[in-house]
mmCIF file of C-alpha atoms and ligand atoms in Angstrom:
data_model
loop_
_atom_site.group_PDB
_atom_site.id
_atom_site.type_symbol
_atom_site.label_atom_id
_atom_site.label_comp_id
_atom_site.label_asym_id
_atom_site.label_seq_id
_atom_site.Cartn_x
_atom_site.Cartn_y
_atom_site.Cartn_z
ATOM 1 C CA MET A 1 119.211 35.685 -160.072
ATOM 2 C CA LYS A 2 118.347 34.432 -163.505
ATOM 3 C CA LYS A 3 117.834 30.877 -162.020
ATOM 4 C CA MET A 4 115.482 32.302 -159.504
ATOM 5 C CA MET A 5 113.548 34.101 -162.272
ATOM 6 C CA LYS A 6 113.319 30.730 -164.292
ATOM 7 C CA SER A 7 111.951 28.909 -161.343
ATOM 8 C CA SER A 8 109.365 31.660 -160.620
ATOM 9 C CA GLU A 9 108.337 31.448 -164.335
ATOM 10 C CA GLU A 10 107.922 27.775 -164.219
ATOM 11 C CA ASN A 11 105.962 27.800 -161.021
ATOM 12 C CA HIS A 12 104.028 30.837 -162.011
ATOM 13 C CA ASP A 13 100.599 29.074 -161.982
ATOM 14 C CA GLU A 14 100.945 27.727 -158.512
ATOM 15 C CA LYS A 15 98.569 30.257 -156.979
ATOM 16 C CA SER A 16 98.611 28.573 -153.599
ATOM 17 C CA LEU A 17 102.179 29.778 -152.978
ATOM 18 C CA GLY A 18 101.128 33.490 -153.426
ATOM 19 C CA LEU A 19 102.927 36.059 -155.457
ATOM 20 C CA CYS A 20 106.341 37.247 -154.740
ATOM 21 C CA TYR A 21 108.299 40.373 -156.002
ATOM 22 C CA VAL A 22 109.526 38.379 -159.062
ATOM 23 C CA ASP A 23 106.024 37.272 -159.929
ATOM 24 C CA SER A 24 104.910 40.816 -159.870
ATOM 25 C CA LEU A 25 107.679 41.762 -162.208
ATOM 26 C CA LEU A 26 106.822 38.867 -164.491
ATOM 27 C CA ASN A 27 103.223 39.953 -164.699
ATOM 28 C CA LEU A 28 103.939 43.630 -165.183
ATOM 29 C CA GLU A 29 103.095 45.239 -168.560
ATOM 30 C CA LEU A 30 104.477 48.658 -169.623
ATOM 31 C CA PRO A 31 103.253 50.803 -172.487
ATOM 32 C CA ASP A 32 105.567 50.336 -175.514
ATOM 33 C CA GLU A 33 106.607 52.882 -178.165
ATOM 34 C CA GLU A 34 103.829 51.610 -180.579
ATOM 35 C CA GLY A 35 101.088 52.350 -178.139
ATOM 36 C CA GLY A 36 100.763 48.641 -177.227
ATOM 37 C CA LYS A 37 102.085 46.859 -174.266
ATOM 38 C CA ARG A 38 105.427 45.054 -173.404
ATOM 39 C CA LYS A 39 106.706 42.734 -170.757
ATOM 40 C CA LEU A 40 109.857 43.646 -168.835
ATOM 41 C CA SER A 41 112.972 42.095 -170.474
ATOM 42 C CA GLU A 42 115.109 39.564 -168.383
ATOM 43 C CA ASN A 43 117.825 42.167 -167.982
ATOM 44 C CA GLU A 44 115.418 44.717 -166.644
ATOM 45 C CA ILE A 45 113.971 42.138 -164.017
ATOM 46 C CA VAL A 46 117.521 41.126 -163.014
ATOM 47 C CA SER A 47 118.487 44.659 -162.495
ATOM 48 C CA LEU A 48 115.269 45.573 -160.439
ATOM 49 C CA CYS A 49 115.837 42.551 -158.243
ATOM 50 C CA SER A 50 119.440 43.381 -157.679
ATOM 51 C CA GLU A 51 118.555 47.057 -156.843
ATOM 52 C CA PHE A 52 115.788 45.879 -154.512
ATOM 53 C CA LEU A 53 118.181 43.525 -152.601
ATOM 54 C CA ASN A 54 121.110 46.046 -152.440
ATOM 55 C CA GLY A 55 118.718 48.857 -151.624
ATOM 56 C CA GLY A 56 117.441 46.959 -148.582
ATOM 57 C CA THR A 57 120.689 45.688 -147.188
ATOM 58 C CA ASP A 58 123.697 47.809 -148.210
ATOM 59 C CA THR A 59 121.972 51.013 -147.091
ATOM 60 C CA THR A 60 121.268 49.893 -143.452
ATOM 61 C CA SER A 61 124.561 47.976 -143.006
ATOM 62 C CA THR A 62 126.634 50.952 -144.433
ATOM 63 C CA THR A 63 124.862 53.351 -141.975
ATOM 64 C CA LEU A 64 125.344 50.944 -139.156
ATOM 65 C CA GLN A 65 129.133 50.873 -139.926
ATOM 66 C CA TRP A 66 129.319 54.553 -139.919
ATOM 67 C CA VAL A 67 127.495 54.962 -136.665
ATOM 68 C CA MET A 68 129.704 52.257 -134.868
ATOM 69 C CA ALA A 69 132.795 53.992 -136.270
ATOM 70 C CA ASN A 70 131.771 57.251 -134.664
ATOM 71 C CA LEU A 71 131.041 55.449 -131.477
ATOM 72 C CA VAL A 72 134.546 53.887 -131.473
ATOM 73 C CA LYS A 73 136.040 57.271 -132.293
ATOM 74 C CA TYR A 74 134.256 59.251 -129.762
ATOM 75 C CA GLN A 75 134.382 57.022 -126.652
ATOM 76 C CA GLU A 76 132.454 59.646 -124.504
ATOM 77 C CA ILE A 77 129.337 59.312 -126.802
ATOM 78 C CA GLN A 78 129.476 55.484 -126.574
ATOM 79 C CA SER A 79 129.755 55.776 -122.745
ATOM 80 C CA LYS A 80 126.793 58.107 -122.628
ATOM 81 C CA LEU A 81 124.658 55.926 -124.821
ATOM 82 C CA PHE A 82 125.701 52.846 -122.681
ATOM 83 C CA HIS A 83 124.557 54.588 -119.598
ATOM 84 C CA GLU A 84 121.136 55.352 -121.158
ATOM 85 C CA ILE A 85 120.735 51.739 -122.261
ATOM 86 C CA LYS A 86 121.856 50.401 -118.809
ATOM 87 C CA LYS A 87 119.138 52.509 -117.127
ATOM 88 C CA ILE A 88 116.515 50.768 -119.183
ATOM 89 C CA GLU A 89 117.827 47.366 -118.011
ATOM 90 C CA GLN A 90 117.906 48.464 -114.440
ATOM 91 C CA SER A 91 114.315 49.699 -114.610
ATOM 92 C CA ARG A 92 112.985 46.282 -115.798
ATOM 93 C CA SER A 93 111.502 43.808 -113.287
ATOM 94 C CA GLU A 94 113.714 40.606 -112.729
ATOM 95 C CA ASP A 95 111.375 38.430 -114.568
ATOM 96 C CA SER A 96 110.936 40.558 -117.685
ATOM 97 C CA ASN A 97 114.609 41.032 -118.058
ATOM 98 C CA ASP A 98 115.755 38.663 -120.729
ATOM 99 C CA GLY A 99 118.822 40.685 -121.450
ATOM 100 C CA GLU A 100 118.040 42.020 -124.984
ATOM 101 C CA ILE A 101 116.891 45.474 -125.758
ATOM 102 C CA GLN A 102 113.574 44.927 -127.376
ATOM 103 C CA GLU A 103 111.520 46.998 -129.905
ATOM 104 C CA GLU A 104 109.282 48.512 -127.251
ATOM 105 C CA ASP A 105 112.377 49.741 -125.370
ATOM 106 C CA LEU A 106 113.555 51.828 -128.088
ATOM 107 C CA LYS A 107 111.124 54.605 -127.745
ATOM 108 C CA LYS A 108 112.554 55.213 -124.125
ATOM 109 C CA LEU A 109 116.051 55.782 -125.545
ATOM 110 C CA PRO A 110 116.175 59.364 -126.892
ATOM 111 C CA TYR A 111 119.982 59.549 -126.890
ATOM 112 C CA LEU A 112 120.075 56.271 -129.062
ATOM 113 C CA ARG A 113 117.710 57.753 -131.500
ATOM 114 C CA SER A 114 119.850 60.988 -131.685
ATOM 115 C CA VAL A 115 122.941 58.949 -132.364
ATOM 116 C CA VAL A 116 121.290 57.037 -135.227
ATOM 117 C CA LEU A 117 119.922 60.428 -136.665
ATOM 118 C CA GLU A 118 123.301 62.033 -136.390
ATOM 119 C CA GLY A 119 124.770 58.972 -138.251
ATOM 120 C CA LEU A 120 122.138 59.442 -141.074
ATOM 121 C CA ARG A 121 122.733 63.217 -141.163
ATOM 122 C CA ARG A 122 126.537 63.216 -141.240
ATOM 123 C CA HIS A 123 126.950 59.949 -143.313
ATOM 124 C CA PRO A 124 123.770 59.265 -145.373
ATOM 125 C CA PRO A 125 124.445 56.006 -147.345
ATOM 126 C CA GLY A 126 123.298 57.645 -150.537
ATOM 127 C CA HIS A 127 124.617 61.149 -151.335
ATOM 128 C CA PHE A 128 121.965 61.634 -153.989
ATOM 129 C CA LEU A 129 118.310 60.497 -154.286
ATOM 130 C CA LEU A 130 117.525 58.253 -157.153
ATOM 131 C CA ALA A 131 117.383 60.300 -160.279
ATOM 132 C CA HIS A 132 113.949 62.065 -160.728
ATOM 133 C CA ALA A 133 112.415 64.130 -163.628
ATOM 134 C CA VAL A 134 109.491 66.606 -164.044
ATOM 135 C CA THR A 135 106.625 65.689 -166.362
ATOM 136 C CA GLN A 136 106.392 69.350 -167.593
ATOM 137 C CA ASP A 137 108.564 72.503 -167.519
ATOM 138 C CA VAL A 138 108.633 73.812 -163.875
ATOM 139 C CA VAL A 139 109.952 77.108 -162.539
ATOM 140 C CA LEU A 140 111.455 76.545 -159.061
ATOM 141 C CA ASP A 141 112.935 79.545 -157.103
ATOM 142 C CA GLY A 142 113.534 81.350 -160.501
ATOM 143 C CA TYR A 143 115.134 78.402 -162.339
ATOM 144 C CA VAL A 144 113.579 76.520 -165.019
ATOM 145 C CA ILE A 145 113.586 72.690 -164.782
ATOM 146 C CA PRO A 146 112.893 71.428 -168.143
ATOM 147 C CA LYS A 147 110.529 68.429 -168.784
ATOM 148 C CA GLU A 148 112.228 65.057 -168.481
ATOM 149 C CA ALA A 149 115.697 66.669 -167.574
ATOM 150 C CA THR A 150 117.424 64.453 -164.862
ATOM 151 C CA VAL A 151 117.055 66.038 -161.466
ATOM 152 C CA ASN A 152 119.603 64.890 -158.775
ATOM 153 C CA VAL A 153 119.012 65.950 -155.147
ATOM 154 C CA MET A 154 121.955 66.253 -153.056
ATOM 155 C CA ILE A 155 121.051 64.557 -149.830
ATOM 156 C CA ALA A 156 124.561 64.876 -148.187
ATOM 157 C CA GLU A 157 124.803 68.572 -148.810
ATOM 158 C CA ILE A 158 121.342 69.159 -147.366
ATOM 159 C CA GLY A 159 122.348 67.443 -144.152
ATOM 160 C CA ARG A 160 125.558 69.400 -143.894
ATOM 161 C CA ASP A 161 124.240 72.893 -144.656
ATOM 162 C CA PRO A 162 125.957 75.286 -142.172
ATOM 163 C CA LYS A 163 123.044 77.611 -142.402
ATOM 164 C CA VAL A 164 120.809 75.011 -140.753
ATOM 165 C CA TRP A 165 123.332 72.819 -138.701
ATOM 166 C CA GLU A 166 125.848 74.234 -136.279
ATOM 167 C CA ASP A 167 129.362 72.788 -136.842
ATOM 168 C CA PRO A 168 127.781 70.382 -139.571
ATOM 169 C CA MET A 169 130.905 68.119 -139.939
ATOM 170 C CA MET A 170 131.028 67.310 -136.226
ATOM 171 C CA PHE A 171 129.314 64.227 -134.935
ATOM 172 C CA LYS A 172 127.167 65.675 -132.163
ATOM 173 C CA PRO A 173 124.079 63.647 -131.329
ATOM 174 C CA GLU A 174 123.007 66.202 -128.646
ATOM 175 C CA ARG A 175 121.998 68.557 -131.468
ATOM 176 C CA PHE A 176 118.768 66.507 -131.724
ATOM 177 C CA LEU A 177 117.866 66.744 -127.964
ATOM 178 C CA ASN A 178 115.772 69.392 -126.185
ATOM 179 C CA GLU A 179 117.868 71.065 -123.592
ATOM 180 C CA GLU A 180 115.113 71.271 -120.970
ATOM 181 C CA ASP A 181 114.297 67.489 -120.681
ATOM 182 C CA GLY A 182 116.642 65.499 -122.948
ATOM 183 C CA SER A 183 113.665 64.401 -125.169
ATOM 184 C CA VAL A 184 114.085 64.238 -128.987
ATOM 185 C CA ASN A 185 113.422 67.563 -130.744
ATOM 186 C CA GLU A 186 110.763 66.177 -133.119
ATOM 187 C CA GLU A 187 110.981 69.082 -135.520
ATOM 188 C CA LEU A 188 114.727 68.534 -136.111
ATOM 189 C CA ALA A 189 114.354 64.666 -136.151
ATOM 190 C CA ASP A 190 111.650 64.757 -138.817
ATOM 191 C CA VAL A 191 113.606 62.885 -141.629
ATOM 192 C CA THR A 192 110.455 62.862 -144.013
ATOM 193 C CA GLY A 193 110.707 66.523 -144.963
ATOM 194 C CA ASN A 194 107.052 66.981 -144.176
ATOM 195 C CA LYS A 195 107.504 69.873 -141.798
ATOM 196 C CA GLU A 196 110.712 71.273 -143.294
ATOM 197 C CA VAL A 197 113.619 69.910 -145.368
ATOM 198 C CA LYS A 198 116.622 69.825 -143.007
ATOM 199 C CA MET A 199 117.870 66.337 -143.632
ATOM 200 C CA ILE A 200 116.250 63.793 -146.025
ATOM 201 C CA PRO A 201 118.462 60.708 -145.943
ATOM 202 C CA PHE A 202 115.438 58.648 -147.126
ATOM 203 C CA GLY A 203 114.188 61.188 -149.652
ATOM 204 C CA ALA A 204 110.826 62.967 -149.371
ATOM 205 C CA GLY A 205 107.396 62.950 -150.909
ATOM 206 C CA ARG A 206 105.811 60.159 -152.865
ATOM 207 C CA ARG A 207 109.035 58.378 -153.842
ATOM 208 C CA MET A 208 110.499 58.490 -150.299
ATOM 209 C CA CYS A 209 112.088 55.245 -149.117
ATOM 210 C CA PRO A 210 109.078 53.048 -148.245
ATOM 211 C CA ALA A 211 111.215 51.169 -145.574
ATOM 212 C CA TYR A 212 112.386 54.179 -143.581
ATOM 213 C CA GLY A 213 110.471 53.051 -140.413
ATOM 214 C CA LEU A 214 111.965 49.600 -140.777
ATOM 215 C CA ALA A 215 115.503 51.004 -141.295
ATOM 216 C CA MET A 216 115.317 53.199 -138.243
ATOM 217 C CA LEU A 217 114.073 50.198 -136.283
ATOM 218 C CA HIS A 218 116.990 48.022 -137.400
ATOM 219 C CA LEU A 219 119.575 50.754 -136.763
ATOM 220 C CA GLU A 220 118.362 51.579 -133.387
ATOM 221 C CA TYR A 221 117.900 47.868 -132.376
ATOM 222 C CA PHE A 222 121.355 46.807 -133.560
ATOM 223 C CA VAL A 223 123.242 49.873 -132.169
ATOM 224 C CA ALA A 224 121.474 49.450 -128.750
ATOM 225 C CA ASN A 225 122.330 45.697 -128.438
ATOM 226 C CA PHE A 226 125.820 46.027 -129.838
ATOM 227 C CA ILE A 227 126.592 48.772 -127.219
ATOM 228 C CA LYS A 228 124.779 46.935 -124.395
ATOM 229 C CA GLU A 229 126.710 43.734 -124.862
ATOM 230 C CA PHE A 230 130.153 44.933 -125.859
ATOM 231 C CA LYS A 231 132.584 47.768 -125.379
ATOM 232 C CA TRP A 232 133.854 48.905 -128.803
ATOM 233 C CA THR A 233 137.481 50.386 -128.971
ATOM 234 C CA ALA A 234 139.937 51.122 -131.804
ATOM 235 C CA LYS A 235 142.878 48.737 -132.470
ATOM 236 C CA VAL A 236 145.921 49.991 -130.512
ATOM 237 C CA GLY A 237 147.646 52.800 -132.427
ATOM 238 C CA ASP A 238 144.755 52.972 -134.951
ATOM 239 C CA GLU A 239 142.916 56.184 -135.757
ATOM 240 C CA ILE A 240 139.376 55.833 -137.004
ATOM 241 C CA ASP A 241 139.488 57.280 -140.509
ATOM 242 C CA LEU A 242 136.141 58.722 -141.708
ATOM 243 C CA SER A 243 137.203 59.081 -145.326
ATOM 244 C CA GLU A 244 134.496 58.122 -147.855
ATOM 245 C CA LYS A 245 134.573 55.872 -150.829
ATOM 246 C CA GLN A 246 131.813 55.645 -153.456
ATOM 247 C CA GLU A 247 130.520 52.075 -154.080
ATOM 248 C CA PHE A 248 126.766 51.169 -154.389
ATOM 249 C CA THR A 249 126.395 53.414 -151.260
ATOM 250 C CA ILE A 250 129.101 55.790 -149.785
ATOM 251 C CA VAL A 251 131.124 53.375 -147.565
ATOM 252 C CA MET A 252 134.169 53.901 -145.311
ATOM 253 C CA LYS A 253 137.205 54.191 -147.417
ATOM 254 C CA ASN A 254 139.125 52.210 -144.623
ATOM 255 C CA PRO A 255 136.381 49.954 -143.163
ATOM 256 C CA LEU A 256 136.030 49.747 -139.437
ATOM 257 C CA TRP A 257 138.366 47.512 -137.390
ATOM 258 C CA ALA A 258 137.510 47.418 -133.831
ATOM 259 C CA HIS A 259 138.229 45.561 -130.550
ATOM 260 C CA VAL A 260 134.955 44.118 -129.217
ATOM 261 C CA SER A 261 135.062 43.012 -125.595
ATOM 262 C CA PRO A 262 132.136 41.827 -123.334
ATOM 263 C CA ARG A 263 130.975 44.462 -120.946
ATOM 264 C CA LYS A 264 132.114 44.035 -117.349
ATOM 265 C CA GLN A 265 129.861 44.646 -114.377
ATOM 266 C CA GLU A 266 131.761 47.976 -113.612
ATOM 267 C CA ASP A 267 131.510 49.440 -117.110
HETATM 268 C C1 LIG B 301 119.367 53.379 -143.708
HETATM 269 C C2 LIG B 301 118.599 52.742 -144.593
HETATM 270 C C3 LIG B 301 118.074 53.307 -145.811
HETATM 271 C C4 LIG B 301 118.212 54.599 -146.393
HETATM 272 C C5 LIG B 301 119.086 55.693 -145.966
HETATM 273 C C6 LIG B 301 117.401 54.487 -147.635
HETATM 274 C C7 LIG B 301 117.334 55.552 -148.544
HETATM 275 C C8 LIG B 301 116.626 55.635 -149.674
HETATM 276 C C9 LIG B 301 116.558 56.668 -150.636
HETATM 277 C C10 LIG B 301 117.303 57.864 -150.566
HETATM 278 C C11 LIG B 301 115.681 56.273 -151.708
HETATM 279 C C12 LIG B 301 115.376 57.055 -152.838
HETATM 280 C C13 LIG B 301 114.110 58.041 -152.683
HETATM 281 C C14 LIG B 301 113.882 58.937 -153.834
HETATM 282 O O1 LIG B 301 114.564 58.808 -154.852
HETATM 283 O O2 LIG B 301 113.091 59.919 -153.721
HETATM 284 C C15 LIG B 301 115.251 55.054 -151.277
HETATM 285 C C16 LIG B 301 114.303 54.330 -152.047
HETATM 286 C C17 LIG B 301 113.914 53.058 -151.789
HETATM 287 N N1 LIG B 301 114.206 52.171 -150.791
HETATM 288 FE FE1 LIG B 301 115.453 52.727 -149.207
HETATM 289 N N2 LIG B 301 116.828 53.379 -147.758
HETATM 290 C C18 LIG B 301 117.160 52.598 -146.635
HETATM 291 C C19 LIG B 301 116.796 51.218 -146.398
HETATM 292 C C20 LIG B 301 115.845 50.497 -147.101
HETATM 293 C C21 LIG B 301 115.394 49.208 -146.822
HETATM 294 C C22 LIG B 301 115.720 48.464 -145.627
HETATM 295 C C23 LIG B 301 114.559 48.864 -147.895
HETATM 296 C C24 LIG B 301 113.792 47.477 -148.139
HETATM 297 C C25 LIG B 301 113.489 46.666 -147.188
HETATM 298 C C26 LIG B 301 114.534 49.978 -148.857
HETATM 299 C C27 LIG B 301 113.748 49.929 -150.061
HETATM 300 C C28 LIG B 301 113.652 50.993 -150.925
HETATM 301 C C29 LIG B 301 112.917 50.898 -152.194
HETATM 302 C C30 LIG B 301 112.097 49.823 -152.680
HETATM 303 C C31 LIG B 301 113.063 52.221 -152.719
HETATM 304 C C32 LIG B 301 112.458 52.615 -153.988
HETATM 305 C C33 LIG B 301 111.060 53.422 -153.743
HETATM 306 C C34 LIG B 301 110.500 54.034 -154.995
HETATM 307 O O3 LIG B 301 111.212 54.202 -155.984
HETATM 308 O O4 LIG B 301 109.315 54.471 -154.949
HETATM 309 N N3 LIG B 301 115.326 50.930 -148.309
HETATM 310 N N4 LIG B 301 115.815 54.543 -150.151
#
């Protein structure tokens, strides 16, 4: 990381290459304690780059693992999802069928979206938001939040609140579907907290994850194509263990080991 910084520092004036994230950090000036300005220290830049890289990769890959683990554990959910995906494939004309589920197909797959949403509700990769603070004393619901005190928002607990979610610890993607027509219940599926805070795996408001659309796209795309191409089962005699372990994100304590076999015609 430090080597990358050095190279960016040396090539800093080569305007034709455009600015990257490290360049922005090198250019950044913060107010210092004497009322002047200061640059970021090398350690601060390394830490910001590392958070940025981890924040953009660990989160999605951890969620993907949790979703796949549930699809291995609950074969009936995997089977229902596979049939939804297969229908899309069958509805395509011969010449447009290049095999892969594409970005534009995803909006026609409500069960897929509810599987991903259920993964994010039941197993959000971060159990807390990044630490926040208020700039002045605030009274919220009768409680005083003092200026600059650290405020942690408990994401996982919000998504597992039994007053909002029936059987909160169960993995039940159907909870996100309208009974009448199987479409996604957009009110429940709102992960932004704009309508009501029911689950906020990406945070809410101004500092919400700026990449939540990209993350949803990646998750839906990978789950759809993984399930379309392969049948996922547990190793013989293996129970999928959903215990958690705290790392940068909340990961599976016993990582998923699965048999992955190509789909046959009759599947
Ligand atoms: C399943 C995937 C992801 C989840 C659940 C997630 C969740 C979050 C959460 C909870 C926050 C903190 C919000 C707050 O403190 O209010 C956050 C911030 C952030 N996320 Fe994500 N994230 C995901 C994927 C990504 C990806 C793919 C990227 C980049 C490509 C990314 C970039 C960021 C950045 C830069 C911030 C800091 C925003 C700020 O401080 O203003 N995240 N994310």
